[in-house]
Amino acid sequence: MASCNILCSVKPQIDSFKKSCFSQSWSNRPHGSSYFNKNFQFRRSSFVIVKASDSRTSKKQVEITYNPEEKFNKLADEVDREAGLSRLTLFSPCKINVFLRITSKRDDGYHDLASLFHVISLGDKIKFSLSPSKSKDRLSTNVAGVPLDESNLIIKALNLYRKKTGTDNYFWIHLDKKVPTGAGLGGGSSNAATTLWAANQFSGCVATEKELQEWSGEIGSDIPFFFSHGAAYCTGRGEVVQDIPSPIPFDIPMVLIKPQQACSTAEVYKRFQLDLSSKVDPLSLLEKISTSGISQDVCVNDLEPPAFEVLPSLKRLKQRVIAAGRGQYDAVFMSGSGSTIVGVGSPDPPQFVYDDEEYKDVFLSEASFITRPANEWYVEPVSGSNIGDQPEFSTSFDMS
């Protein structure tokens, strides 16, 4: 008569698998990976041995060894292959230049600068979907006047990524634009950096952040900054990025005021005169901000005089904000090459902006300083949260 002896340790191991797998939070997983990570390993003690033997002859007739670890790992690999990332929505924040010194004119026609760049909470949202096409990206947006062809930095970034990596993903992209153009806020540069990050997620992160940062300088001087953690001392044309801890508290609010008129960056630099610019050491400005915070005397922008020549009404706007603020702002200055005037210290614009017909069409927004955690992208602060709160998740995406 045959007897059957079963040695089984499956139940506790399955429970262990459930607890370890399904308790993982999204924030602890690499972006773009499936729920089952290929590197996920199960305990090697999991096994089932079934033996059938003949009691009269004591001869073993059947022996089956069943290893759940192997089966589950194969299942995980199948899920990884079949449930790839197909849609991704990312926040694309803009930046301000807390100070901007122009230090020299280069032989190639560009200028060397030294600036404290900082990401702020105003930004666009970009929705990416994999396209069945293997030859063309399709871009749409919610505002008029934004180019949708290969002159757009989003398309340039995708072309650059495919060139550098040899990948062949093409996308449908929708840009929900909130950052005004021609504002000196780096909105287009942020869109390009965000796109490179997104393309890398869809391709399984074949490039490092450092590589993305280096490549991005080929299509724009301000783009590499956005691969910092949100605060950086930038030199060269802006592409030399020194990541620094944020020297500014996140709970300091600001207001952004941008008139309808934009400043041409090329025209501003054309009118710039190096011998008439500030001579203050930019590193001393950075040190003073780190130790004493933001004040009017440290928020130097060497591009203000030429920008005010290009757009005289911008100089008048800055002067009126300072006068009407009556001390409510720690500093009032222009960001980048204009035409946004930033008031740090209060989220509220002065009353004349609402009352005067001249300013009925200005762009207004409050904002705060933000950064991003390592290996995650920037996230829009949750509406209604305290200024400076850093939400847990950096992306919103669907798996299909």
C-alpha positions as semicolon CSV with decimal commas, in nm:
position;residue;x (nm);y (nm);z (nm)
1;M;0,000;0,000;0,000
2;A;0,146;0,332;-0,101
3;S;0,182;0,615;0,147
4;C;0,220;0,983;0,078
5;N;0,431;1,217;0,289
6;I;0,403;1,591;0,223
7;L;0,651;1,844;0,358
8;C;0,514;2,193;0,292
9;S;0,624;2,544;0,386
10;V;0,421;2,727;0,123
11;K;0,154;2,903;0,334
12;P;0,383;3,114;0,551
13;Q;0,597;3,203;0,252
14;I;0,297;3,314;0,045
15;D;0,186;3,531;0,335
16;S;0,535;3,673;0,348
17;F;0,524;3,740;-0,026
18;K;0,191;3,923;0,007
19;K;0,316;4,139;0,290
20;S;0,647;4,227;0,129
21;C;0,514;4,285;-0,221
22;F;0,186;4,464;-0,163
23;S;0,304;4,681;0,123
24;Q;0,553;4,861;-0,103
25;S;0,456;5,227;-0,146
26;W;0,478;5,393;-0,485
27;S;0,722;5,648;-0,347
28;N;0,976;5,372;-0,277
29;R;0,967;5,228;-0,626
30;P;1,177;5,341;-0,922
31;H;0,964;5,551;-1,158
32;G;0,870;5,367;-1,473
33;S;0,907;5,018;-1,327
34;S;0,613;4,780;-1,299
35;Y;0,464;4,676;-0,969
36;F;0,668;4,356;-0,983
37;N;1,031;4,462;-0,983
38;K;1,273;4,230;-1,160
39;N;1,514;4,265;-0,875
40;F;1,254;4,152;-0,624
41;Q;1,381;3,831;-0,461
42;F;1,186;3,573;-0,264
43;R;1,314;3,366;0,025
44;R;1,501;3,062;-0,097
45;S;1,354;2,849;0,183
46;S;1,021;2,822;-0,004
47;F;0,966;2,470;-0,129
48;V;0,719;2,184;-0,159
49;I;0,835;1,823;-0,174
50;V;0,585;1,547;-0,252
51;K;0,702;1,189;-0,215
52;A;0,512;0,872;-0,301
53;S;0,659;0,541;-0,188
54;D;0,566;0,173;-0,180
55;S;0,546;0,051;0,183
56;R;0,613;-0,312;0,083
57;T;0,932;-0,254;-0,113
58;S;1,039;0,079;0,039
59;K;1,123;0,185;-0,313
60;K;1,062;0,543;-0,409
61;Q;0,839;0,568;-0,713
62;V;0,773;0,943;-0,758
63;E;0,946;1,254;-0,627
64;I;0,828;1,602;-0,726
65;T;0,993;1,920;-0,603
66;Y;0,794;2,239;-0,647
67;N;0,972;2,572;-0,592
68;P;0,732;2,869;-0,557
69;E;1,024;3,113;-0,575
70;E;1,098;3,022;-0,934
71;K;0,732;3,038;-1,034
72;F;0,672;3,377;-0,873
73;N;0,989;3,524;-1,023
74;K;0,882;3,407;-1,367
75;L;0,540;3,565;-1,310
76;A;0,705;3,891;-1,205
77;D;0,916;3,894;-1,521
78;E;0,606;3,840;-1,734
79;V;0,424;4,129;-1,562
80;D;0,730;4,350;-1,611
81;R;0,737;4,276;-1,983
82;E;0,365;4,304;-2,047
83;A;0,257;4,594;-1,824
84;G;0,494;4,869;-1,932
85;L;0,447;5,238;-1,871
86;S;0,210;5,384;-2,131
87;R;0,097;5,719;-1,981
88;L;0,269;5,967;-1,755
89;T;0,179;6,313;-1,623
90;L;0,454;6,533;-1,482
91;F;0,473;6,877;-1,321
92;S;0,705;7,115;-1,504
93;P;0,794;7,398;-1,265
94;C;0,960;7,726;-1,356
95;K;1,249;7,906;-1,185
96;I;1,358;8,250;-1,074
97;N;1,705;8,400;-1,059
98;V;1,745;8,525;-0,704
99;F;2,052;8,710;-0,826
100;L;2,205;8,724;-1,174
101;R;2,554;8,855;-1,237
102;I;2,701;8,880;-1,588
103;T;3,074;8,835;-1,537
104;S;3,232;8,840;-1,886
105;K;3,179;8,829;-2,263
106;R;3,292;8,506;-2,427
107;D;3,470;8,457;-2,757
108;D;3,173;8,258;-2,888
109;G;2,944;8,558;-2,844
110;Y;2,775;8,430;-2,528
111;H;2,816;8,581;-2,182
112;D;2,942;8,411;-1,869
113;L;2,708;8,445;-1,576
114;A;2,690;8,358;-1,208
115;S;2,344;8,313;-1,065
116;L;2,142;8,155;-0,788
117;F;1,866;7,963;-0,968
118;H;1,576;7,832;-0,764
119;V;1,271;7,629;-0,869
120;I;0,934;7,770;-0,763
121;S;0,585;7,624;-0,733
122;L;0,436;7,779;-1,048
123;G;0,451;7,534;-1,336
124;D;0,295;7,358;-1,632
125;K;0,163;7,002;-1,650
126;I;0,272;6,776;-1,933
127;K;0,085;6,458;-2,023
128;F;0,278;6,194;-2,217
129;S;0,125;5,893;-2,392
130;L;0,308;5,635;-2,599
131;S;0,217;5,672;-2,966
132;P;0,171;5,378;-3,202
133;S;0,366;5,584;-3,454
134;K;0,735;5,510;-3,497
135;S;0,807;5,823;-3,694
136;K;0,648;6,132;-3,538
137;D;0,555;6,294;-3,207
138;R;0,230;6,487;-3,172
139;L;0,213;6,793;-2,944
140;S;-0,097;6,986;-2,836
141;T;-0,147;7,266;-2,586
142;N;-0,417;7,472;-2,417
143;V;-0,289;7,815;-2,523
144;A;-0,242;7,989;-2,854
145;G;0,096;8,100;-2,980
146;V;0,300;7,803;-2,858
147;P;0,482;7,635;-3,152
148;L;0,385;7,270;-3,196
149;D;0,655;7,172;-3,445
150;E;1,022;7,078;-3,404
151;S;1,109;7,430;-3,290
152;N;0,939;7,352;-2,958
153;L;1,186;7,244;-2,688
154;I;0,964;6,948;-2,598
155;I;1,006;6,799;-2,946
156;K;1,375;6,893;-2,948
157;A;1,419;6,708;-2,619
158;L;1,252;6,392;-2,753
159;N;1,466;6,400;-3,068
160;L;1,776;6,448;-2,853
161;Y;1,685;6,156;-2,627
162;R;1,627;5,919;-2,918
163;K;1,956;6,029;-3,077
164;K;2,153;5,970;-2,757
165;T;1,995;5,639;-2,652
166;G;1,889;5,476;-2,977
167;T;1,536;5,423;-2,842
168;D;1,239;5,448;-3,077
169;N;0,949;5,563;-2,860
170;Y;0,731;5,838;-3,002
171;F;0,466;6,024;-2,803
172;W;0,142;6,213;-2,792
173;I;0,207;6,508;-2,561
174;H;-0,037;6,761;-2,418
175;L;0,109;7,072;-2,258
176;D;-0,118;7,238;-2,002
177;K;0,053;7,577;-2,002
178;K;0,040;7,803;-1,698
179;V;0,386;7,965;-1,707
180;P;0,381;8,272;-1,934
181;T;0,626;8,286;-2,223
182;G;0,886;8,561;-2,250
183;A;0,882;8,593;-1,874
184;G;1,239;8,511;-1,768
185;L;1,105;8,212;-1,574
186;G;1,256;7,932;-1,783
187;G;0,922;7,771;-1,865
188;G;1,038;7,628;-2,198
189;S;1,363;7,502;-2,047
190;S;1,170;7,328;-1,772
191;N;0,941;7,166;-2,032
192;A;1,249;7,027;-2,209
193;A;1,403;6,890;-1,888
194;T;1,071;6,735;-1,784
195;T;1,041;6,573;-2,126
196;L;1,388;6,418;-2,104
197;W;1,299;6,279;-1,762
198;A;0,973;6,137;-1,895
199;A;1,133;5,978;-2,201
200;N;1,384;5,810;-1,973
201;Q;1,105;5,663;-1,758
202;F;0,935;5,513;-2,063
203;S;1,264;5,354;-2,167
204;G;1,337;5,196;-1,828
205;C;1,582;5,465;-1,717
206;V;1,859;5,366;-1,957
207;A;2,029;5,703;-1,897
208;T;2,149;5,846;-1,567
209;E;2,034;6,185;-1,440
210;K;2,389;6,310;-1,496
211;E;2,373;6,205;-1,861
212;L;2,035;6,373;-1,906
213;Q;2,176;6,689;-1,753
214;E;2,483;6,688;-1,978
215;W;2,284;6,615;-2,295
216;S;2,027;6,886;-2,219
217;G;2,289;7,161;-2,249
218;E;2,300;7,090;-2,624
219;I;1,953;7,240;-2,674
220;G;1,940;7,512;-2,406
221;S;2,163;7,678;-2,147
222;D;1,902;7,683;-1,868
223;I;1,781;7,325;-1,911
224;P;2,060;7,151;-1,711
225;F;1,961;7,345;-1,400
226;F;1,632;7,158;-1,367
227;F;1,826;6,834;-1,310
228;S;1,957;6,985;-0,987
229;H;1,745;6,928;-0,679
230;G;1,591;7,272;-0,719
231;A;1,854;7,515;-0,593
232;A;2,185;7,566;-0,770
233;Y;2,469;7,809;-0,823
234;C;2,502;7,824;-1,201
235;T;2,796;7,956;-1,402
236;G;2,923;7,942;-1,760
237;R;2,629;8,011;-1,992
238;G;2,413;7,867;-1,712
239;E;2,490;7,506;-1,800
240;V;2,754;7,461;-1,526
241;V;2,532;7,360;-1,235
242;Q;2,649;7,333;-0,876
243;D;2,372;7,171;-0,674
244;I;2,339;7,333;-0,330
245;P;2,106;7,292;-0,033
246;S;1,831;7,549;-0,060
247;P;1,951;7,862;0,122
248;I;1,595;7,997;0,137
249;P;1,315;7,874;0,367
250;F;1,024;7,713;0,185
251;D;0,768;7,913;0,384
252;I;0,869;8,244;0,225
253;P;0,594;8,343;-0,023
254;M;0,630;8,556;-0,333
255;V;0,418;8,723;-0,598
256;L;0,495;8,721;-0,970
257;I;0,380;9,014;-1,185
258;K;0,433;8,994;-1,559
259;P;0,304;9,255;-1,802
260;Q;0,174;9,141;-2,140
261;Q;0,483;9,273;-2,314
262;A;0,778;9,034;-2,327
263;C;1,147;9,114;-2,335
264;S;1,352;8,970;-2,619
265;T;1,648;8,798;-2,455
266;A;1,864;8,869;-2,761
267;E;1,772;9,238;-2,752
268;V;1,842;9,262;-2,379
269;Y;2,189;9,110;-2,418
270;K;2,254;9,332;-2,721
271;R;2,203;9,638;-2,502
272;F;2,397;9,500;-2,206
273;Q;2,717;9,691;-2,119
274;L;2,962;9,495;-1,909
275;D;3,151;9,803;-1,786
276;L;2,830;9,945;-1,640
277;S;2,723;9,627;-1,461
278;S;2,754;9,545;-1,093
279;K;3,098;9,452;-0,964
280;V;2,983;9,263;-0,653
281;D;3,127;8,914;-0,605
282;P;2,847;8,663;-0,677
283;L;2,983;8,419;-0,419
284;S;2,949;8,690;-0,154
285;L;2,583;8,730;-0,256
286;L;2,530;8,356;-0,220
287;E;2,695;8,356;0,123
288;K;2,488;8,650;0,244
289;I;2,163;8,487;0,131
290;S;2,266;8,163;0,305
291;T;2,338;8,339;0,632
292;S;2,095;8,633;0,637
293;G;1,821;8,551;0,388
294;I;1,683;8,751;0,097
295;S;1,706;9,129;0,100
296;Q;1,694;9,399;-0,165
297;D;2,071;9,448;-0,175
298;V;2,149;9,083;-0,259
299;C;1,891;9,044;-0,537
300;V;2,116;9,191;-0,805
301;N;2,022;9,143;-1,170
302;D;2,270;9,285;-1,421
303;L;2,014;9,246;-1,698
304;E;1,768;9,490;-1,543
305;P;1,919;9,809;-1,694
306;P;1,916;9,681;-2,055
307;A;1,574;9,520;-2,006
308;F;1,438;9,850;-1,876
309;E;1,573;10,015;-2,193
310;V;1,392;9,759;-2,406
311;L;1,074;9,794;-2,198
312;P;1,068;10,124;-2,000
313;S;0,728;10,037;-1,849
314;L;0,895;9,746;-1,670
315;K;1,123;9,980;-1,475
316;R;0,820;10,186;-1,374
317;L;0,639;9,870;-1,261
318;K;0,929;9,766;-1,037
319;Q;0,952;10,113;-0,884
320;R;0,579;10,125;-0,815
321;V;0,578;9,778;-0,653
322;I;0,860;9,882;-0,419
323;A;0,690;10,211;-0,330
324;A;0,342;10,064;-0,284
325;G;0,468;9,761;-0,095
326;R;0,575;9,977;0,199
327;G;0,802;9,712;0,336
328;Q;0,581;9,407;0,277
329;Y;0,839;9,268;0,033
330;D;1,187;9,163;0,139
331;A;1,304;9,223;-0,216
332;V;1,160;9,326;-0,554
333;F;1,354;9,233;-0,868
334;M;1,330;9,112;-1,225
335;S;1,387;8,742;-1,300
336;G;1,621;8,641;-1,582
337;S;1,601;8,867;-1,886
338;G;1,244;8,970;-1,797
339;S;0,970;9,059;-1,807
340;T;0,853;8,916;-1,472
341;I;0,886;9,128;-1,159
342;V;0,916;8,919;-0,841
343;G;0,816;9,039;-0,496
344;V;0,954;8,808;-0,226
345;G;0,798;8,816;0,120
346;S;0,427;8,842;0,040
347;P;0,194;8,651;-0,195
348;D;-0,019;8,961;-0,252
349;P;0,035;9,217;-0,530
350;P;0,000;9,586;-0,445
351;Q;-0,348;9,732;-0,488
352;F;-0,258;9,951;-0,786
353;V;-0,217;9,639;-0,999
354;Y;-0,591;9,581;-0,959
355;D;-0,696;9,945;-0,979
356;D;-0,495;10,087;-1,270
357;E;-0,620;10,031;-1,625
358;E;-0,257;10,000;-1,736
359;Y;-0,221;9,671;-1,550
360;K;-0,557;9,509;-1,624
361;D;-0,395;9,243;-1,841
362;V;-0,089;9,158;-1,631
363;F;-0,019;8,798;-1,532
364;L;-0,037;8,748;-1,154
365;S;0,057;8,444;-0,949
366;E;0,168;8,367;-0,600
367;A;0,442;8,109;-0,557
368;S;0,686;7,953;-0,314
369;F;1,029;7,794;-0,332
370;I;1,036;7,417;-0,385
371;T;1,292;7,142;-0,438
372;R;1,274;6,773;-0,530
373;P;1,394;6,455;-0,357
374;A;1,673;6,248;-0,510
375;N;1,558;6,021;-0,795
376;E;1,215;6,184;-0,816
377;W;1,079;6,463;-1,031
378;Y;0,926;6,788;-0,908
379;V;0,572;6,787;-0,777
380;E;0,316;7,064;-0,763
381;P;0,237;7,157;-0,402
382;V;-0,107;7,034;-0,301
383;S;-0,374;7,302;-0,330
384;G;-0,472;7,432;0,007
385;S;-0,158;7,308;0,182
386;N;0,077;7,535;0,366
387;I;0,323;7,719;0,145
388;G;0,637;7,516;0,109
389;D;0,481;7,178;0,189
390;Q;0,649;6,903;-0,009
391;P;0,398;6,635;-0,121
392;E;0,501;6,272;-0,114
393;F;0,461;6,173;-0,478
394;S;0,651;6,319;-0,771
395;T;0,454;6,176;-1,062
396;S;0,107;6,071;-1,161
397;F;0,092;5,782;-1,401
398;D;-0,127;5,504;-1,531
399;M;-0,022;5,150;-1,615
400;S;-0,201;4,964;-1,891
